[in-house]
Short mmCIF file of C-alpha atoms in Angstrom, two decimals:
data_model
loop_
_atom_site.label_atom_id
_atom_site.label_comp_id
_atom_site.label_asym_id
_atom_site.label_seq_id
_atom_site.Cartn_x
_atom_site.Cartn_y
_atom_site.Cartn_z
CA MET A 1226 -0.01 0.12 -0.05
CA LYS A 1227 1.33 3.66 -0.79
CA ALA A 1228 2.33 5.62 2.13
CA GLN A 1229 -0.56 8.14 1.29
CA GLU A 1230 -2.85 5.35 1.46
CA GLU A 1231 -1.59 3.65 4.59
CA THR A 1232 -1.97 7.35 6.29
CA ASN A 1233 -5.69 7.42 5.35
CA TYR A 1234 -6.72 4.00 6.37
CA SER A 1235 -4.90 4.79 9.43
CA ARG A 1236 -7.02 8.02 10.28
CA ILE A 1237 -10.22 5.98 8.96
CA ALA A 1238 -9.39 3.09 11.77
CA GLU A 1239 -8.48 5.60 14.28
CA ALA A 1240 -11.72 7.54 13.55
CA ILE A 1241 -13.83 4.62 13.63
CA SER A 1242 -12.28 3.44 16.89
CA TYR A 1243 -13.17 6.94 18.46
CA LEU A 1244 -16.44 6.32 16.91
CA ASN A 1245 -17.16 2.83 17.93
CA GLY A 1246 -16.03 3.69 21.54
CA ASN A 1247 -18.10 6.91 21.86
CA PHE A 1248 -21.37 6.40 19.67
CA LYS A 1249 -23.40 6.60 22.81
CA THR A 1250 -22.77 10.83 22.88
CA GLN A 1251 -23.00 10.67 19.14
CA PRO A 1252 -19.74 12.40 18.74
CA GLY A 1253 -20.01 15.10 15.91
CA LEU A 1254 -17.92 15.83 12.80
CA GLU A 1255 -15.61 18.59 14.74
CA GLU A 1256 -14.92 16.31 17.87
CA VAL A 1257 -13.99 13.14 15.36
CA ALA A 1258 -12.18 15.32 13.10
CA GLU A 1259 -10.00 17.18 15.66
CA LYS A 1260 -8.99 13.54 17.32
CA ILE A 1261 -7.36 12.63 14.08
CA ASN A 1262 -5.52 15.81 13.33
CA LEU A 1263 -7.55 17.05 10.11
CA SER A 1264 -9.91 19.81 9.28
CA PRO A 1265 -13.37 18.74 9.78
CA PHE A 1266 -13.73 19.24 5.81
CA HIS A 1267 -11.16 17.35 4.88
CA PHE A 1268 -12.28 14.59 7.25
CA GLN A 1269 -15.74 14.59 5.94
CA ARG A 1270 -14.14 14.18 2.62
CA LEU A 1271 -11.57 11.33 3.41
CA PHE A 1272 -14.19 9.34 5.42
CA THR A 1273 -16.84 9.72 2.48
CA GLU A 1274 -14.20 8.72 -0.16
CA TRP A 1275 -13.56 5.84 1.61
CA ALA A 1276 -17.11 4.59 3.17
CA GLY A 1277 -19.44 5.82 0.69
CA VAL A 1278 -21.28 7.42 3.33
CA SER A 1279 -20.54 10.46 5.80
CA PRO A 1280 -19.20 10.01 8.94
CA LYS A 1281 -22.83 10.56 10.72
CA LYS A 1282 -24.27 7.75 8.39
CA PHE A 1283 -21.54 5.49 9.13
CA LEU A 1284 -22.08 5.90 12.77
CA GLN A 1285 -25.67 4.50 12.60
CA TYR A 1286 -24.15 1.34 11.38
CA LEU A 1287 -22.07 1.00 14.65
CA THR A 1288 -24.67 1.13 17.15
CA ILE A 1289 -25.86 -1.79 19.05
CA GLU A 1290 -29.72 -1.13 18.08
CA HIS A 1291 -29.11 -1.45 14.47
CA ALA A 1292 -27.39 -4.48 15.18
CA LYS A 1293 -30.15 -6.01 17.22
CA LYS A 1294 -32.88 -4.91 14.60
CA MET A 1295 -30.68 -6.73 11.81
CA LEU A 1296 -30.67 -9.86 13.91
CA LYS A 1297 -34.16 -9.74 14.78
CA GLU A 1298 -35.40 -9.28 10.82
CA ASN A 1299 -32.91 -11.45 9.75
CA GLN A 1300 -32.33 -14.35 12.13
CA ALA A 1301 -35.24 -17.05 11.12
CA THR A 1302 -34.68 -16.65 7.63
CA LEU A 1303 -31.29 -15.75 6.55
CA PHE A 1304 -29.78 -18.98 5.71
CA GLU A 1305 -32.88 -20.21 4.31
CA THR A 1306 -33.32 -17.58 1.71
CA ALA A 1307 -29.46 -16.61 1.58
CA PHE A 1308 -29.68 -18.28 -2.13
CA GLU A 1309 -33.10 -17.45 -3.13
CA THR A 1310 -33.62 -13.32 -2.52
CA GLY A 1311 -31.53 -10.43 -3.08
CA LEU A 1312 -28.84 -11.84 -5.46
CA SER A 1313 -28.58 -8.97 -7.74
CA GLY A 1314 -26.55 -6.97 -5.28
CA THR A 1315 -22.77 -7.27 -6.47
CA SER A 1316 -21.56 -7.00 -2.96
CA ARG A 1317 -23.25 -10.15 -2.09
CA LEU A 1318 -20.73 -12.93 -1.74
CA HIS A 1319 -23.12 -15.90 -2.14
CA ASP A 1320 -23.97 -14.45 -5.92
CA LEU A 1321 -20.67 -16.31 -6.62
CA PHE A 1322 -19.62 -19.77 -6.56
CA VAL A 1323 -17.49 -20.40 -4.32
CA ASN A 1324 -15.87 -24.01 -3.74
CA ILE A 1325 -14.30 -25.26 -0.50
CA GLU A 1326 -11.96 -28.18 -0.95
CA GLY A 1327 -10.19 -29.98 2.18
CA MET A 1328 -6.61 -30.97 1.90
CA THR A 1329 -6.13 -34.23 2.13
CA PRO A 1330 -3.76 -35.56 4.98
CA GLY A 1331 -0.93 -36.00 2.45
CA GLU A 1332 -0.95 -32.27 0.92
CA TYR A 1333 -0.26 -31.21 4.62
CA LYS A 1334 1.52 -34.22 6.16
CA ASN A 1335 4.70 -33.41 7.69
CA GLY A 1336 4.19 -29.54 8.13
CA GLY A 1337 2.84 -29.55 4.54
CA GLU A 1338 6.17 -30.45 2.48
CA ASN A 1339 4.23 -31.84 0.01
CA LEU A 1340 2.95 -28.25 -1.05
CA VAL A 1341 4.15 -25.71 -3.52
CA ILE A 1342 2.70 -22.30 -1.91
CA ASN A 1343 2.61 -19.12 -4.12
CA TYR A 1344 2.05 -16.06 -1.89
CA SER A 1345 1.83 -12.19 -2.41
CA PHE A 1346 0.89 -8.95 -0.55
CA ALA A 1347 -1.79 -6.54 -1.84
CA GLU A 1348 -3.80 -3.55 -0.53
CA THR A 1349 -7.52 -3.53 0.77
CA PRO A 1350 -9.75 -0.93 2.24
CA PHE A 1351 -8.75 -2.42 5.48
CA GLY A 1352 -5.23 -2.50 5.33
CA ASN A 1353 -2.66 -4.55 3.70
CA ILE A 1354 -3.43 -8.61 3.03
CA LEU A 1355 -1.13 -11.45 2.78
CA VAL A 1356 -2.72 -13.82 0.19
CA ALA A 1357 -1.67 -17.32 -0.58
CA SER A 1358 -2.27 -20.36 -3.08
CA THR A 1359 -1.53 -23.38 -3.63
CA SER A 1360 -2.44 -25.18 -7.40
CA LYS A 1361 -5.65 -26.02 -6.15
CA GLY A 1362 -7.02 -22.49 -4.90
CA ILE A 1363 -6.82 -20.05 -2.06
CA CYS A 1364 -5.31 -21.70 1.21
CA HIS A 1365 -4.67 -18.32 3.15
CA ILE A 1366 -5.77 -14.73 3.23
CA ALA A 1367 -4.69 -12.87 6.23
CA PHE A 1368 -4.42 -8.78 7.02
CA ALA A 1369 -0.99 -7.89 7.52
CA ASP A 1370 0.06 -4.94 9.19
CA ASP A 1371 3.58 -5.76 9.35
CA ALA A 1372 4.92 -8.28 5.97
CA ALA A 1373 7.26 -10.39 7.65
CA THR A 1374 4.93 -10.94 10.87
CA GLY A 1375 2.25 -12.05 8.10
CA LEU A 1376 4.49 -14.18 6.38
CA ASP A 1377 5.80 -16.15 9.69
CA VAL A 1378 2.38 -16.89 10.51
CA LEU A 1379 1.54 -18.46 7.22
CA LYS A 1380 4.70 -20.48 7.41
CA THR A 1381 4.25 -21.66 10.80
CA LYS A 1382 1.17 -23.44 9.37
CA PHE A 1383 3.15 -24.77 6.80
CA PRO A 1384 6.64 -24.83 8.19
CA LYS A 1385 7.90 -27.53 5.44
CA ALA A 1386 6.07 -26.00 2.41
CA ALA A 1387 7.87 -24.55 -0.57
CA TYR A 1388 7.23 -20.91 -1.00
CA LYS A 1389 7.41 -18.66 -4.02
CA GLN A 1390 6.63 -14.87 -3.84
CA ILE A 1391 4.03 -15.12 -6.86
CA ALA A 1392 0.78 -12.90 -7.63
CA ASP A 1393 -0.77 -15.56 -9.83
CA ALA A 1394 -4.06 -15.79 -11.16
CA ILE A 1395 -6.21 -17.76 -8.04
CA GLN A 1396 -5.03 -14.92 -5.76
CA GLN A 1397 -5.71 -12.14 -8.29
CA ASN A 1398 -9.41 -13.50 -9.14
CA ALA A 1399 -9.83 -13.99 -5.32
CA LEU A 1400 -8.77 -10.19 -4.78
CA TYR A 1401 -11.47 -8.72 -7.09
CA ILE A 1402 -13.62 -9.10 -3.80
CA PHE A 1403 -12.43 -5.84 -2.37
CA THR A 1404 -13.34 -3.93 -5.47
CA HIS A 1405 -17.07 -3.04 -6.66
CA ASP A 1406 -16.89 -4.55 -10.03
CA TRP A 1407 -17.68 -8.20 -9.43
CA GLU A 1408 -18.43 -8.99 -12.97
CA LYS A 1409 -14.68 -9.52 -13.10
CA ILE A 1410 -14.75 -12.57 -10.76
CA SER A 1411 -14.88 -16.08 -12.02
CA GLU A 1412 -15.60 -19.40 -9.60
CA ILE A 1413 -13.47 -18.79 -6.47
CA LYS A 1414 -11.65 -21.99 -5.18
CA LEU A 1415 -10.69 -22.21 -1.89
CA HIS A 1416 -7.96 -25.19 -0.39
CA LEU A 1417 -8.09 -25.26 3.13
CA LYS A 1418 -6.78 -27.04 5.86
CA GLY A 1419 -9.42 -28.10 8.69
CA THR A 1420 -11.56 -30.66 10.02
CA ASP A 1421 -14.94 -31.27 8.72
CA PHE A 1422 -16.52 -29.63 11.32
CA GLN A 1423 -14.37 -26.44 10.79
CA LEU A 1424 -15.02 -26.86 6.88
CA LYS A 1425 -18.94 -27.12 7.63
CA VAL A 1426 -18.69 -23.95 9.62
CA TRP A 1427 -16.60 -21.98 7.33
CA GLU A 1428 -18.93 -23.21 4.33
CA THR A 1429 -22.24 -21.85 6.25
CA LEU A 1430 -20.37 -18.45 6.74
CA LEU A 1431 -20.45 -17.82 3.08
CA LYS A 1432 -24.11 -18.01 2.75
CA ILE A 1433 -24.09 -14.89 4.90
CA PRO A 1434 -24.97 -12.02 2.47
CA ALA A 1435 -22.89 -8.90 2.85
CA GLY A 1436 -24.20 -5.98 4.96
CA GLN A 1437 -25.84 -9.11 7.13
CA LEU A 1438 -25.14 -10.42 10.28
CA THR A 1439 -25.80 -13.18 12.43
CA THR A 1440 -24.64 -14.91 15.66
CA TYR A 1441 -22.66 -18.18 16.65
CA GLY A 1442 -26.19 -19.99 17.87
CA ALA A 1443 -27.45 -19.33 14.71
CA VAL A 1444 -24.63 -20.80 12.57
CA ALA A 1445 -24.84 -24.00 14.74
CA LYS A 1446 -28.39 -24.31 14.51
CA ASN A 1447 -28.02 -23.98 10.50
CA ILE A 1448 -25.23 -26.68 10.90
CA GLY A 1449 -27.78 -29.02 12.87
CA MET A 1450 -25.67 -28.62 16.42
CA PRO A 1451 -27.67 -26.04 18.42
CA THR A 1452 -26.15 -26.73 21.14
CA ALA A 1453 -22.61 -26.53 19.80
CA SER A 1454 -22.28 -22.55 19.99
CA ARG A 1455 -18.91 -22.90 21.50
CA ALA A 1456 -17.29 -25.05 18.89
CA VAL A 1457 -18.72 -23.11 16.10
CA GLY A 1458 -17.24 -20.14 17.71
CA THR A 1459 -13.72 -21.83 17.95
CA ALA A 1460 -14.16 -22.86 14.26
CA ILE A 1461 -14.84 -19.40 13.54
CA GLY A 1462 -11.66 -18.13 15.06
CA ALA A 1463 -9.71 -20.35 13.13
CA ASN A 1464 -10.94 -19.27 9.69
CA PRO A 1465 -7.68 -19.38 7.79
CA VAL A 1466 -9.30 -16.98 4.68
CA ALA A 1467 -10.12 -13.36 5.97
CA PHE A 1468 -13.03 -11.25 4.48
CA LEU A 1469 -13.51 -13.86 1.71
CA ILE A 1470 -15.00 -16.34 4.35
CA PRO A 1471 -16.93 -13.53 6.54
CA CYS A 1472 -16.37 -14.49 9.97
CA HIS A 1473 -16.57 -10.78 10.71
CA ARG A 1474 -20.47 -11.01 9.89
CA ILE A 1475 -20.82 -12.96 13.05
CA ILE A 1476 -21.86 -11.12 16.19
CA GLN A 1477 -22.86 -11.49 19.58
CA SER A 1478 -26.45 -12.07 20.51
CA THR A 1479 -26.55 -9.12 22.20
CA GLY A 1480 -25.91 -7.03 19.22
CA ALA A 1481 -22.04 -6.57 20.48
CA PHE A 1482 -19.51 -6.70 17.50
CA GLY A 1483 -17.39 -8.66 19.92
CA GLY A 1484 -14.01 -9.49 18.90
CA TYR A 1485 -11.96 -10.49 15.73
CA HIS A 1486 -8.73 -12.19 14.80
CA TRP A 1487 -7.59 -9.20 13.01
CA GLY A 1488 -8.51 -6.45 15.53
CA SER A 1489 -12.17 -5.04 16.65
CA THR A 1490 -11.40 -1.63 15.01
CA ARG A 1491 -11.16 -3.49 11.49
CA LYS A 1492 -14.20 -5.86 12.06
CA THR A 1493 -16.08 -2.58 12.95
CA ALA A 1494 -14.71 -1.20 9.65
CA ILE A 1495 -15.66 -3.95 7.50
CA ILE A 1496 -19.25 -4.26 9.16
CA GLY A 1497 -19.82 -0.67 8.62
CA TRP A 1498 -18.37 -0.59 4.91
CA GLU A 1499 -20.40 -3.44 3.85
CA ALA A 1500 -23.83 -1.60 5.25
CA ALA A 1501 -22.78 1.21 3.48
CA MET A 1502 -22.09 -0.64 0.32
CA THR A 1503 -25.45 -2.75 0.41
CA ALA A 1504 -27.54 0.39 1.45
CA LYS A 1505 -25.93 2.23 -1.62
CA GLU A 1506 -26.69 -0.91 -4.04
CA GLY A 1507 -30.39 -0.60 -2.62
#
C-alpha cells in the first residue's frame, strides 16, 4: 500500500475506533476530526471517499440498536433465503460460486512438505493483506499490518512447504472481492486445511450476505448442532481466509460486535463499510 493510502486508512481506523467507543454520545464531525488531526472539511471528504457515506451515517451502522434490529429481522430466515432472494447486488458474496476443497492428509502431512505455496501482498480498504494459494486454490488470506510477521504466521501453518512470492491468477481473481466490480470474478476455489466440522462452519459463513449479521448460535443451528455454539466460535476463530469467508459477520446475540482475529476496529470498519455499500445498492 502506498504511503498516503496507509496514512488514510490509519486515520479512518482511528476515527472508527473513536466513533465505536463513543457512539452513545453521538460525537460530531468537529470532535472526531480533531481527534485525528484533520480539519472537519478534510475529514468529511476522506471518510466519505472511503466509506461511501458520511461519518454521521456510518455511525448509525455501529450502534447496538442497529445490530439488534438486523438480527431480529434476519435471524429466522437468513440462511434459508440466502440463495433465493436479493441476489442481484454485486456486493453479495453468495452471488458467486465459492468452492471449498479440504486438503487431504497427504497434502499437509509433515508440515506441508508436499505443498508448493505462492504468496503475495496486496492493499485493501482495510489495510494490507497476505494472500496465498496452492495449485488448487486459495489456502490463506490474512490482514498483515507487518509483512514479515504475516509471512511468519503463514509459514507456521505449513513449515515445510515450498514458498514462492508470486501473485498468480488464483490470487488475482480472489482479490476482486475488494472491488466494486464483481463481474470480473470467476469461480473462486479455496484449498483449506481443516476438520470436517470446521469446513462445514466455514461453508455456512459463505451464505451470509454482505451487509447482514448473524450469531454463533444461528450458525450452530444451521449446521444441525444447536448446542455447539462454543465449538462454532472456535471454528470461526480458526478461519484461514479473512474477509472472503466472512467471519466478521458473526456478532454476539446482544448486538455487540465482539472480537475479531485481525482486530476489533477492523471488524467494525468492515461491517460498517459493507452496510454502506449494500445500502447504496439498495
